[in-house]
Tab-separated table of N, CA and C and ligand atoms in Angstrom:
chain	number	residue	atom	x	y	z
V	4	MET	N	0.843	-1.206	0.000
V	4	MET	CA	0.000	0.000	0.000
V	4	MET	C	0.878	1.257	0.000
V	5	PRO	N	0.555	2.222	-0.856
V	5	PRO	CA	1.334	3.465	-0.804
V	5	PRO	C	1.062	4.247	0.477
V	6	ILE	N	2.034	5.038	0.855
V	6	ILE	CA	1.916	5.826	2.086
V	6	ILE	C	1.144	7.111	1.839
V	7	ASP	N	0.672	7.705	2.925
V	7	ASP	CA	0.159	9.074	2.889
V	7	ASP	C	1.362	9.992	3.135
V	8	PRO	N	1.771	10.788	2.142
V	8	PRO	CA	3.004	11.570	2.302
V	8	PRO	C	2.889	12.665	3.352
V	9	ARG	N	1.671	12.941	3.833
V	9	ARG	CA	1.510	13.982	4.870
V	9	ARG	C	1.657	13.408	6.271
V	10	GLN	N	1.870	12.095	6.360
V	10	GLN	CA	1.985	11.492	7.688
V	10	GLN	C	3.255	11.990	8.378
V	11	PRO	N	3.233	12.051	9.725
V	11	PRO	CA	4.470	12.410	10.422
V	11	PRO	C	5.524	11.330	10.237
V	12	TYR	N	6.788	11.718	10.417
V	12	TYR	CA	7.867	10.753	10.247
V	12	TYR	C	7.737	9.621	11.262
V	13	ASP	N	7.847	8.401	10.780
V	13	ASP	CA	7.732	7.202	11.618
V	13	ASP	C	9.138	6.664	11.913
V	14	ASP	N	9.581	6.790	13.147
V	14	ASP	CA	10.943	6.357	13.487
V	14	ASP	C	11.127	4.847	13.436
V	15	ASP	N	10.034	4.113	13.261
V	15	ASP	CA	10.146	2.655	13.165
V	15	ASP	C	10.085	2.159	11.724
V	16	ASN	N	10.088	3.085	10.733
V	16	ASN	CA	10.055	2.593	9.346
V	16	ASN	C	11.352	1.847	9.047
V	17	ILE	N	11.271	0.986	8.028
V	17	ILE	CA	12.367	0.041	7.773
V	17	ILE	C	13.698	0.739	7.479
V	18	PHE	N	13.640	1.891	6.792
V	18	PHE	CA	14.899	2.565	6.459
V	18	PHE	C	15.478	3.292	7.678
V	19	ALA	N	14.619	3.767	8.582
V	19	ALA	CA	15.114	4.336	9.840
V	19	ALA	C	15.847	3.254	10.627
V	20	ARG	N	15.301	2.046	10.610
V	20	ARG	CA	15.924	0.944	11.339
V	20	ARG	C	17.249	0.527	10.686
V	21	ILE	N	17.310	0.594	9.363
V	21	ILE	CA	18.584	0.318	8.669
V	21	ILE	C	19.609	1.387	9.054
V	22	LEU	N	19.187	2.662	9.081
V	22	LEU	CA	20.117	3.747	9.446
V	22	LEU	C	20.658	3.550	10.857
V	23	ARG	N	19.847	3.044	11.759
V	23	ARG	CA	20.294	2.827	13.140
V	23	ARG	C	21.081	1.524	13.296
V	24	GLY	N	21.194	0.745	12.211
V	24	GLY	CA	21.939	-0.508	12.271
V	24	GLY	C	21.167	-1.652	12.904
V	25	GLU	N	19.854	-1.482	13.043
V	25	GLU	CA	19.037	-2.535	13.673
V	25	GLU	C	18.697	-3.641	12.678
V	26	ILE	N	18.709	-3.284	11.401
V	26	ILE	CA	18.433	-4.238	10.318
V	26	ILE	C	19.603	-4.142	9.349
V	27	PRO	N	20.115	-5.280	8.873
V	27	PRO	CA	21.252	-5.216	7.961
V	27	PRO	C	20.850	-4.720	6.575
V	28	CYS	N	21.841	-4.196	5.872
V	28	CYS	CA	21.629	-3.842	4.467
V	28	CYS	C	22.912	-4.177	3.731
V	29	ASN	N	22.785	-4.284	2.411
V	29	ASN	CA	23.950	-4.535	1.557
V	29	ASN	C	24.479	-3.178	1.111
V	30	ARG	N	25.318	-2.580	1.963
V	30	ARG	CA	25.725	-1.190	1.796
V	30	ARG	C	26.711	-1.005	0.652
V	31	VAL	N	26.527	0.053	-0.110
V	31	VAL	CA	27.481	0.366	-1.181
V	31	VAL	C	28.175	1.710	-0.953
V	32	TYR	N	27.607	2.575	-0.113
V	32	TYR	CA	28.167	3.933	0.057
V	32	TYR	C	27.595	4.548	1.320
V	33	GLU	N	28.429	5.354	1.989
V	33	GLU	CA	27.929	6.124	3.129
V	33	GLU	C	28.778	7.369	3.287
V	34	ASP	N	28.136	8.494	3.564
V	34	ASP	CA	28.865	9.703	3.961
V	34	ASP	C	28.034	10.424	5.017
V	35	ASP	N	28.359	11.691	5.296
V	35	ASP	CA	27.659	12.407	6.370
V	35	ASP	C	26.176	12.608	6.072
V	36	TRP	N	25.802	12.570	4.785
V	36	TRP	CA	24.450	12.945	4.389
V	36	TRP	C	23.580	11.783	3.967
V	37	ALA	N	24.206	10.697	3.560
V	37	ALA	CA	23.433	9.657	2.881
V	37	ALA	C	24.003	8.266	3.118
V	38	LEU	N	23.112	7.293	2.965
V	38	LEU	CA	23.488	5.876	2.963
V	38	LEU	C	22.894	5.268	1.696
V	39	ALA	N	23.676	4.417	1.020
V	39	ALA	CA	23.185	3.737	-0.177
V	39	ALA	C	23.372	2.232	-0.010
V	40	PHE	N	22.359	1.494	-0.452
V	40	PHE	CA	22.408	0.026	-0.323
V	40	PHE	C	21.594	-0.601	-1.448
V	41	HIS	N	21.869	-1.881	-1.701
V	41	HIS	CA	21.157	-2.588	-2.769
V	41	HIS	C	19.706	-2.821	-2.371
V	42	ASP	N	18.801	-2.610	-3.329
V	42	ASP	CA	17.395	-2.911	-3.088
V	42	ASP	C	17.224	-4.413	-2.879
V	43	ILE	N	16.371	-4.763	-1.935
V	43	ILE	CA	16.191	-6.173	-1.584
V	43	ILE	C	15.433	-6.940	-2.678
V	44	ARG	N	14.669	-6.218	-3.505
V	44	ARG	CA	13.956	-6.847	-4.632
V	44	ARG	C	14.325	-6.090	-5.909
V	45	PRO	N	15.537	-6.375	-6.440
V	45	PRO	CA	16.035	-5.559	-7.559
V	45	PRO	C	15.166	-5.669	-8.807
V	46	GLN	N	14.938	-4.517	-9.432
V	46	GLN	CA	14.126	-4.429	-10.650
V	46	GLN	C	15.007	-4.237	-11.887
V	47	ALA	N	16.312	-4.292	-11.718
V	47	ALA	CA	17.267	-4.110	-12.823
V	47	ALA	C	18.578	-4.750	-12.374
V	48	PRO	N	19.526	-4.980	-13.304
V	48	PRO	CA	20.806	-5.575	-12.895
V	48	PRO	C	21.488	-4.790	-11.779
V	49	VAL	N	21.380	-3.476	-11.820
V	49	VAL	CA	21.806	-2.632	-10.697
V	49	VAL	C	20.574	-1.899	-10.180
V	50	HIS	N	20.283	-2.064	-8.914
V	50	HIS	CA	19.153	-1.349	-8.294
V	50	HIS	C	19.573	-0.995	-6.875
V	51	VAL	N	19.948	0.261	-6.728
V	51	VAL	CA	20.472	0.757	-5.445
V	51	VAL	C	19.576	1.879	-4.951
V	52	LEU	N	19.376	1.921	-3.643
V	52	LEU	CA	18.594	2.986	-3.007
V	52	LEU	C	19.550	3.915	-2.272
V	53	VAL	N	19.303	5.214	-2.400
V	53	VAL	CA	20.070	6.208	-1.643
V	53	VAL	C	19.087	6.936	-0.742
V	54	ILE	N	19.413	6.962	0.562
V	54	ILE	CA	18.507	7.604	1.514
V	54	ILE	C	19.268	8.678	2.287
V	55	PRO	N	18.586	9.779	2.595
V	55	PRO	CA	19.236	10.794	3.438
V	55	PRO	C	19.305	10.300	4.883
V	56	LYS	N	20.272	10.808	5.614
V	56	LYS	CA	20.377	10.421	7.026
V	56	LYS	C	19.344	11.137	7.883
V	57	GLY	N	18.818	12.257	7.377
V	57	GLY	CA	17.802	12.990	8.120
V	57	GLY	C	16.439	12.325	8.035
V	58	ARG	N	15.536	12.796	8.897
V	58	ARG	CA	14.204	12.186	9.038
V	58	ARG	C	13.225	12.864	8.073
V	59	TYR	N	13.172	12.376	6.827
V	59	TYR	CA	12.274	12.942	5.822
V	59	TYR	C	11.364	11.854	5.268
V	60	VAL	N	10.062	12.124	5.313
V	60	VAL	CA	9.084	11.137	4.858
V	60	VAL	C	9.182	10.917	3.352
V	61	SER	N	9.400	11.996	2.627
V	61	SER	CA	9.227	11.931	1.163
V	61	SER	C	10.071	13.004	0.485
V	62	TRP	N	10.066	12.939	-0.831
V	62	TRP	CA	10.709	14.001	-1.631
V	62	TRP	C	10.061	15.339	-1.347
V	63	ASP	N	8.736	15.334	-1.200
V	63	ASP	CA	8.038	16.585	-0.913
V	63	ASP	C	8.490	17.155	0.429
V	64	ASP	N	8.539	16.317	1.448
V	64	ASP	CA	8.981	16.736	2.773
V	64	ASP	C	10.413	17.273	2.702
V	65	PHE	N	11.291	16.537	2.013
V	65	PHE	CA	12.707	16.903	1.941
V	65	PHE	C	12.897	18.260	1.262
V	66	THR	N	12.259	18.434	0.129
V	66	THR	CA	12.486	19.669	-0.633
V	66	THR	C	11.802	20.863	0.010
V	67	ALA	N	10.804	20.611	0.854
V	67	ALA	CA	10.128	21.714	1.539
V	67	ALA	C	10.825	22.095	2.836
V	68	THR	N	11.482	21.144	3.500
V	68	THR	CA	11.938	21.417	4.876
V	68	THR	C	13.433	21.229	5.116
V	69	ALA	N	14.137	20.509	4.276
V	69	ALA	CA	15.578	20.300	4.510
V	69	ALA	C	16.345	21.581	4.213
V	70	GLY	N	17.475	21.750	4.895
V	70	GLY	CA	18.333	22.891	4.634
V	70	GLY	C	19.126	22.715	3.348
V	71	ASP	N	19.673	23.851	2.871
V	71	ASP	CA	20.411	23.812	1.602
V	71	ASP	C	21.622	22.874	1.681
V	72	ALA	N	22.306	22.861	2.825
V	72	ALA	CA	23.489	21.994	2.948
V	72	ALA	C	23.085	20.529	2.849
V	73	GLU	N	21.963	20.203	3.457
V	73	GLU	CA	21.499	18.814	3.446
V	73	GLU	C	21.054	18.405	2.039
V	74	ILE	N	20.347	19.309	1.372
V	74	ILE	CA	19.915	19.011	0.000
V	74	ILE	C	21.135	18.874	-0.907
V	75	GLY	N	22.093	19.781	-0.748
V	75	GLY	CA	23.307	19.698	-1.563
V	75	GLY	C	24.099	18.427	-1.260
V	76	GLY	N	24.251	18.122	0.018
V	76	GLY	CA	25.018	16.942	0.404
V	76	GLY	C	24.378	15.668	-0.099
V	77	PHE	N	23.059	15.600	0.006
V	77	PHE	CA	22.364	14.393	-0.438
V	77	PHE	C	22.441	14.249	-1.958
V	78	THR	N	22.220	15.350	-2.660
V	78	THR	CA	22.264	15.299	-4.127
V	78	THR	C	23.650	14.873	-4.611
V	79	ARG	N	24.674	15.425	-3.992
V	79	ARG	CA	26.033	15.046	-4.397
V	79	ARG	C	26.295	13.582	-4.068
V	80	ALA	N	25.737	13.099	-2.960
V	80	ALA	CA	25.922	11.689	-2.601
V	80	ALA	C	25.328	10.779	-3.674
V	81	VAL	N	24.160	11.142	-4.209
V	81	VAL	CA	23.562	10.316	-5.276
V	81	VAL	C	24.522	10.243	-6.465
V	82	GLY	N	25.112	11.364	-6.825
V	82	GLY	CA	26.088	11.362	-7.921
V	82	GLY	C	27.320	10.535	-7.583
V	83	ASN	N	27.782	10.648	-6.355
V	83	ASN	CA	28.946	9.848	-5.946
V	83	ASN	C	28.658	8.352	-6.068
V	84	VAL	N	27.451	7.961	-5.684
V	84	VAL	CA	27.099	6.532	-5.761
V	84	VAL	C	27.084	6.068	-7.213
V	85	THR	N	26.481	6.840	-8.096
V	85	THR	CA	26.406	6.406	-9.505
V	85	THR	C	27.800	6.278	-10.105
V	86	ARG	N	28.687	7.204	-9.746
V	86	ARG	CA	30.066	7.103	-10.265
V	86	ARG	C	30.791	5.922	-9.640
V	87	GLN	N	30.594	5.723	-8.345
V	87	GLN	CA	31.245	4.575	-7.673
V	87	GLN	C	30.807	3.257	-8.298
V	88	LEU	N	29.548	3.204	-8.732
V	88	LEU	CA	29.010	1.990	-9.355
V	88	LEU	C	29.432	1.860	-10.822
V	89	GLY	N	30.129	2.867	-11.343
V	89	GLY	CA	30.581	2.825	-12.737
V	89	GLY	C	29.462	3.054	-13.737
V	90	LEU	N	28.428	3.743	-13.297
V	90	LEU	CA	27.269	3.945	-14.169
V	90	LEU	C	27.342	5.241	-14.967
V	91	ASP	N	28.331	6.078	-14.681
V	91	ASP	CA	28.377	7.384	-15.352
V	91	ASP	C	28.647	7.239	-16.845
V	92	ALA	N	29.443	6.243	-17.247
V	92	ALA	CA	29.713	6.070	-18.689
V	92	ALA	C	28.521	5.447	-19.420
V	93	PRO	N	28.005	4.313	-18.979
V	93	PRO	CA	26.873	3.721	-19.706
V	93	PRO	C	25.564	4.454	-19.501
V	94	GLY	N	25.449	5.145	-18.390
V	94	GLY	CA	24.193	5.834	-18.076
V	94	GLY	C	23.341	5.045	-17.100
V	95	TYR	N	22.300	5.687	-16.642
V	95	TYR	CA	21.451	5.075	-15.618
V	95	TYR	C	20.145	5.846	-15.548
V	96	ARG	N	19.282	5.377	-14.680
V	96	ARG	CA	18.000	6.049	-14.474
V	96	ARG	C	17.802	6.268	-12.979
V	97	LEU	N	17.299	7.464	-12.621
V	97	LEU	CA	16.928	7.771	-11.240
V	97	LEU	C	15.415	7.828	-11.140
V	98	MET	N	14.891	7.409	-9.975
V	98	MET	CA	13.448	7.488	-9.750
V	98	MET	C	13.174	7.776	-8.280
V	99	VAL	N	12.238	8.668	-8.057
V	99	VAL	CA	11.729	8.899	-6.694
V	99	VAL	C	10.218	8.749	-6.751
V	100	ASN	N	9.698	7.801	-6.006
V	100	ASN	CA	8.249	7.644	-5.891
V	100	ASN	C	7.775	8.515	-4.739
V	101	MET	N	6.709	9.269	-4.971
V	101	MET	CA	6.240	10.213	-3.949
V	101	MET	C	4.732	10.026	-3.740
V	102	GLY	N	4.374	9.588	-2.531
V	102	GLY	CA	2.967	9.539	-2.137
V	102	GLY	C	2.146	8.509	-2.908
V	103	GLY	N	0.851	8.715	-2.916
V	103	GLY	CA	-0.094	7.741	-3.456
V	103	GLY	C	0.066	7.492	-4.942
V	104	HIS	N	-0.026	8.534	-5.760
V	104	HIS	CA	0.115	8.345	-7.204
V	104	HIS	C	1.505	7.861	-7.580
V	105	GLY	N	2.506	8.218	-6.797
V	105	GLY	CA	3.864	7.726	-7.059
V	105	GLY	C	4.089	6.311	-6.567
V	106	HIS	N	3.119	5.792	-5.814
V	106	HIS	CA	3.186	4.459	-5.196
V	106	HIS	C	4.424	4.298	-4.327
V	107	GLN	N	4.651	5.299	-3.480
V	107	GLN	CA	5.730	5.216	-2.492
V	107	GLN	C	5.285	4.287	-1.368
V	108	GLU	N	6.150	3.324	-1.037
V	108	GLU	CA	5.774	2.342	-0.018
V	108	GLU	C	6.525	2.500	1.302
V	109	VAL	N	7.735	3.033	1.250
V	109	VAL	CA	8.516	3.209	2.484
V	109	VAL	C	8.544	4.696	2.827
V	110	PRO	N	8.114	5.061	4.059
V	110	PRO	CA	7.973	6.483	4.405
V	110	PRO	C	9.263	7.133	4.895
V	111	HIS	N	10.348	6.889	4.168
V	111	HIS	CA	11.612	7.618	4.362
V	111	HIS	C	12.137	7.861	2.956
V	112	LEU	N	12.381	9.136	2.602
V	112	LEU	CA	12.807	9.458	1.233
V	112	LEU	C	13.897	8.514	0.733
V	113	HIS	N	13.715	8.038	-0.483
V	113	HIS	CA	14.756	7.226	-1.119
V	113	HIS	C	14.757	7.483	-2.613
V	114	VAL	N	15.971	7.566	-3.160
V	114	VAL	CA	16.165	7.687	-4.605
V	114	VAL	C	16.564	6.316	-5.120
V	115	HIS	N	15.816	5.818	-6.114
V	115	HIS	CA	16.184	4.560	-6.763
V	115	HIS	C	17.197	4.861	-7.863
V	116	ILE	N	18.281	4.099	-7.911
V	116	ILE	CA	19.224	4.121	-9.034
V	116	ILE	C	19.076	2.801	-9.770
V	117	PHE	N	18.751	2.891	-11.068
V	117	PHE	CA	18.639	1.698	-11.909
V	117	PHE	C	19.728	1.744	-12.972
V	118	GLY	N	20.401	0.632	-13.195
V	118	GLY	CA	21.433	0.602	-14.224
V	118	GLY	C	21.737	-0.818	-14.653
V	119	GLY	N	22.738	-0.916	-15.543
V	119	GLY	CA	23.207	-2.221	-15.979
V	119	GLY	C	22.488	-2.765	-17.189
V	120	ARG	N	21.537	-2.017	-17.722
V	120	ARG	CA	20.910	-2.424	-18.980
V	120	ARG	C	20.310	-1.196	-19.654
V	121	GLN	N	19.917	-1.387	-20.923
V	121	GLN	CA	19.265	-0.316	-21.674
V	121	GLN	C	17.810	-0.184	-21.232
V	122	PHE	N	17.385	1.019	-20.882
V	122	PHE	CA	15.972	1.285	-20.614
V	122	PHE	C	15.387	2.003	-21.824
V	123	LEU	N	14.179	1.616	-22.189
V	123	LEU	CA	13.549	2.195	-23.369
V	123	LEU	C	12.302	3.004	-23.010
V	124	HIS	N	11.394	2.389	-22.297
V	124	HIS	CA	10.115	3.046	-22.023
V	124	HIS	C	10.215	3.900	-20.771
V	125	MET	N	9.605	5.072	-20.818
V	125	MET	CA	9.641	5.962	-19.661
V	125	MET	C	8.881	5.354	-18.496
V	126	ILE	N	7.661	4.898	-18.769
V	126	ILE	CA	6.806	4.344	-17.710
V	126	ILE	C	6.102	3.123	-18.256
V	127	VAL	N	6.153	2.018	-17.488
V	127	VAL	CA	5.421	0.807	-17.848
V	127	VAL	C	4.603	0.375	-16.632
V	128	ASP	N	3.299	0.369	-16.744
V	128	ASP	CA	2.478	-0.164	-15.659
V	128	ASP	C	1.111	-0.551	-16.196
B	476	LIG	P1	9.094	2.651	-3.004
B	476	LIG	O1	7.955	1.915	-3.642
B	476	LIG	O2	9.652	3.734	-3.876
B	476	LIG	O3	8.748	3.122	-1.607
B	476	LIG	O4	10.279	1.605	-2.890
B	476	LIG	C1	10.628	0.919	-1.727
B	476	LIG	C2	11.757	-0.016	-2.085
B	476	LIG	O5	12.364	-0.452	-0.887
B	476	LIG	C3	11.316	-1.260	-2.854
B	476	LIG	O6	12.010	-1.300	-4.095
B	476	LIG	C4	11.713	-2.407	-1.926
B	476	LIG	O7	12.166	-3.552	-2.612
B	476	LIG	C5	12.808	-1.771	-1.092
B	476	LIG	N1	13.034	-2.353	0.216
B	476	LIG	C6	12.121	-2.611	1.181
B	476	LIG	N2	12.704	-3.131	2.268
B	476	LIG	C7	14.030	-3.187	2.002
B	476	LIG	C8	15.169	-3.614	2.737
B	476	LIG	N3	15.071	-4.100	3.983
B	476	LIG	N4	16.381	-3.525	2.148
B	476	LIG	C9	16.494	-3.051	0.889
B	476	LIG	N5	15.463	-2.613	0.155
B	476	LIG	C10	14.245	-2.681	0.697
């Protein structure tokens, strides 16, 4: 079920628990602003999630309330992850699902990185 993006931040959501080290993840990158790990149900040969360390429910919450340093740090972290994964030469796709129509399921902002194959269609559902 998609989340209601207006809900308050839930400190027990799965990504909050991963950030606290209570649940393991297959980590690929970490810095002061972000943690990146492999998606547990990959939809492409490379499927990595990048999450901010701050408590943000969604992209809407993040862009409305995060400070400029946090937004800059997180955005740069996404780029660092794609380069670390070697995706900058072949290319890749980024996706952020937001709220009901976006079918966001985890109430902690996450950027999906998809790579490792050619993508053709913008949206398939
Ligand atoms: P979204 O629909 O944008 O909220 O995507 C949530 C993503 O989180 C899905 O692609 C899930 O496969 C992924 N996911 C859920 N739990 C975990 C977990 N424990 N570790 C890694 N990825 C997860």
